[in-house]
PDB file of C-alpha atoms in Angstrom:
ATOM      1  CA  MET I  14     -10.024   1.020 -28.647  1.00  0.00           C
ATOM      2  CA  ASN I  15      -6.667  -0.350 -29.525  1.00  0.00           C
ATOM      3  CA  LYS I  16      -3.277   1.299 -29.116  1.00  0.00           C
ATOM      4  CA  LYS I  17      -3.174   2.445 -32.764  1.00  0.00           C
ATOM      5  CA  GLU I  18      -6.545   4.220 -32.480  1.00  0.00           C
ATOM      6  CA  ILE I  19      -5.548   5.953 -29.248  1.00  0.00           C
ATOM      7  CA  THR I  20      -2.261   7.105 -30.803  1.00  0.00           C
ATOM      8  CA  GLN I  21      -4.151   8.508 -33.810  1.00  0.00           C
ATOM      9  CA  ILE I  22      -6.601  10.391 -31.567  1.00  0.00           C
ATOM     10  CA  ILE I  23      -3.711  11.908 -29.598  1.00  0.00           C
ATOM     11  CA  ARG I  24      -1.975  13.009 -32.820  1.00  0.00           C
ATOM     12  CA  GLU I  25      -5.179  14.620 -34.076  1.00  0.00           C
ATOM     13  CA  GLU I  26      -5.696  16.497 -30.803  1.00  0.00           C
ATOM     14  CA  ILE I  27      -2.103  17.771 -30.808  1.00  0.00           C
ATOM     15  CA  GLN I  28      -2.533  18.955 -34.408  1.00  0.00           C
ATOM     16  CA  LYS I  29      -5.714  20.855 -33.423  1.00  0.00           C
ATOM     17  CA  ILE I  30      -3.801  22.613 -30.626  1.00  0.00           C
ATOM     18  CA  ILE I  31      -0.988  23.589 -32.984  1.00  0.00           C
ATOM     19  CA  GLU I  32      -3.348  24.782 -35.741  1.00  0.00           C
ATOM     20  CA  SER I  33      -5.337  26.902 -33.285  1.00  0.00           C
ATOM     21  CA  LYS I  34      -2.227  29.044 -32.658  1.00  0.00           C
ATOM     22  CA  VAL I  35      -1.757  29.958 -36.332  1.00  0.00           C
ATOM     23  CA  GLY I  36      -3.203  33.363 -37.188  1.00  0.00           C
ATOM     24  CA  THR I  37      -2.863  37.114 -36.902  1.00  0.00           C
ATOM     25  CA  TYR I  38      -2.848  38.736 -33.472  1.00  0.00           C
ATOM     26  CA  GLU I  39      -3.145  42.276 -32.230  1.00  0.00           C
ATOM     27  CA  VAL I  40      -0.469  42.488 -29.567  1.00  0.00           C
ATOM     28  CA  PHE I  41      -0.005  45.116 -26.851  1.00  0.00           C
ATOM     29  CA  TYR I  42       3.488  44.653 -25.451  1.00  0.00           C
ATOM     30  CA  GLN I  43       6.286  46.291 -23.536  1.00  0.00           C
ATOM     31  CA  TYR I  44       9.910  46.133 -24.679  1.00  0.00           C
ATOM     32  CA  ARG I  45      13.336  47.350 -23.603  1.00  0.00           C
ATOM     33  CA  GLU I  46      15.957  48.809 -25.908  1.00  0.00           C
ATOM     34  CA  PRO I  47      19.700  48.206 -25.374  1.00  0.00           C
ATOM     35  CA  SER I  48      19.922  51.625 -23.689  1.00  0.00           C
ATOM     36  CA  GLY I  49      17.584  50.289 -20.977  1.00  0.00           C
ATOM     37  CA  GLU I  50      14.713  52.552 -21.982  1.00  0.00           C
ATOM     38  CA  GLU I  51      11.288  50.872 -21.956  1.00  0.00           C
ATOM     39  CA  PHE I  52       8.491  51.408 -24.456  1.00  0.00           C
ATOM     40  CA  ARG I  53       4.999  50.097 -25.111  1.00  0.00           C
ATOM     41  CA  SER I  54       3.587  49.291 -28.494  1.00  0.00           C
ATOM     42  CA  THR I  55       0.519  47.823 -30.151  1.00  0.00           C
ATOM     43  CA  GLU I  56       1.027  46.050 -33.456  1.00  0.00           C
ATOM     44  CA  LYS I  57      -0.248  43.145 -35.504  1.00  0.00           C
ATOM     45  CA  TYR I  58       1.874  40.014 -35.797  1.00  0.00           C
ATOM     46  CA  SER I  59       1.213  36.678 -37.435  1.00  0.00           C
ATOM     47  CA  ILE I  60       2.060  33.258 -36.086  1.00  0.00           C
ATOM     48  CA  THR I  61       2.701  30.826 -38.928  1.00  0.00           C
ATOM     49  CA  GLN I  62       3.067  27.072 -38.986  1.00  0.00           C
ATOM     50  CA  ASP I  63       6.776  27.674 -39.633  1.00  0.00           C
ATOM     51  CA  ASN I  64       7.072  29.672 -36.366  1.00  0.00           C
ATOM     52  CA  ILE I  65       5.520  26.776 -34.483  1.00  0.00           C
ATOM     53  CA  ASP I  66       7.706  24.196 -36.250  1.00  0.00           C
ATOM     54  CA  LYS I  67      10.814  26.107 -35.135  1.00  0.00           C
ATOM     55  CA  SER I  68       9.721  26.206 -31.493  1.00  0.00           C
ATOM     56  CA  PHE I  69      11.279  23.720 -29.086  1.00  0.00           C
ATOM     57  CA  ASP I  70       8.071  22.049 -27.959  1.00  0.00           C
ATOM     58  CA  LYS I  71       5.428  22.677 -30.606  1.00  0.00           C
ATOM     59  CA  GLU I  72       2.294  21.874 -28.644  1.00  0.00           C
ATOM     60  CA  ASP I  73       3.456  23.342 -25.319  1.00  0.00           C
ATOM     61  CA  THR I  74       4.935  26.628 -26.551  1.00  0.00           C
ATOM     62  CA  SER I  75       2.532  29.367 -25.501  1.00  0.00           C
ATOM     63  CA  ILE I  76       1.149  31.965 -27.868  1.00  0.00           C
ATOM     64  CA  GLN I  77       2.851  34.664 -25.765  1.00  0.00           C
ATOM     65  CA  ASN I  78       6.254  33.001 -26.132  1.00  0.00           C
ATOM     66  CA  LEU I  79       5.768  32.600 -29.876  1.00  0.00           C
ATOM     67  CA  LEU I  80       4.769  36.273 -30.198  1.00  0.00           C
ATOM     68  CA  LYS I  81       7.706  37.389 -28.043  1.00  0.00           C
ATOM     69  CA  SER I  82      10.111  35.527 -30.310  1.00  0.00           C
ATOM     70  CA  ILE I  83       8.493  36.927 -33.473  1.00  0.00           C
ATOM     71  CA  ILE I  84       8.560  40.519 -32.160  1.00  0.00           C
ATOM     72  CA  GLU I  85      12.203  40.315 -31.065  1.00  0.00           C
ATOM     73  CA  LYS I  86      13.163  38.846 -34.435  1.00  0.00           C
ATOM     74  CA  ASP I  87      11.232  41.654 -36.173  1.00  0.00           C
ATOM     75  CA  TYR I  88      13.449  44.156 -34.345  1.00  0.00           C
ATOM     76  CA  GLY I  89      16.554  42.255 -35.427  1.00  0.00           C
ATOM     77  CA  ASN I  90      17.006  40.917 -31.892  1.00  0.00           C
ATOM     78  CA  THR I  91      18.005  44.415 -30.720  1.00  0.00           C
ATOM     79  CA  VAL I  92      15.205  44.677 -28.152  1.00  0.00           C
ATOM     80  CA  GLN I  93      13.929  42.522 -25.330  1.00  0.00           C
ATOM     81  CA  VAL I  94      10.178  42.034 -24.972  1.00  0.00           C
ATOM     82  CA  THR I  95       9.625  42.323 -21.243  1.00  0.00           C
ATOM     83  CA  LYS I  96       5.892  41.754 -21.166  1.00  0.00           C
ATOM     84  CA  ILE I  97       3.049  40.804 -23.475  1.00  0.00           C
ATOM     85  CA  ARG I  98       0.262  42.844 -21.920  1.00  0.00           C
ATOM     86  CA  SER I  99      -2.453  41.372 -24.130  1.00  0.00           C
ATOM     87  CA  SER I 100      -2.908  39.540 -27.388  1.00  0.00           C
ATOM     88  CA  LYS I 101      -6.100  39.054 -29.334  1.00  0.00           C
ATOM     89  CA  LYS I 102      -6.490  36.765 -32.316  1.00  0.00           C
ATOM     90  CA  ILE I 103      -8.056  38.757 -35.128  1.00  0.00           C
ATOM     91  CA  ARG I 104      -7.814  36.190 -37.971  1.00  0.00           C
TER      92      ARG I 104
END
């Protein structure tokens, strides 16, 4: 294998990792409101290619960190997700 072939294989593997994160997840999480009160919720959220593209390190950003960012943005950044208790890809 030459350097070009190895580079292509690495690119393809990175793309597979990124694509595997895209989908809809059922997420059970805990969050804190500005008042300090904590709540738990279960909702469905989708990770899109755009969410991944906006992350700092596309292939290394965990699904939990992507979901945390999406949830906080959904609340208008008025809450802090303190814990993703579980997430299950449903599509």
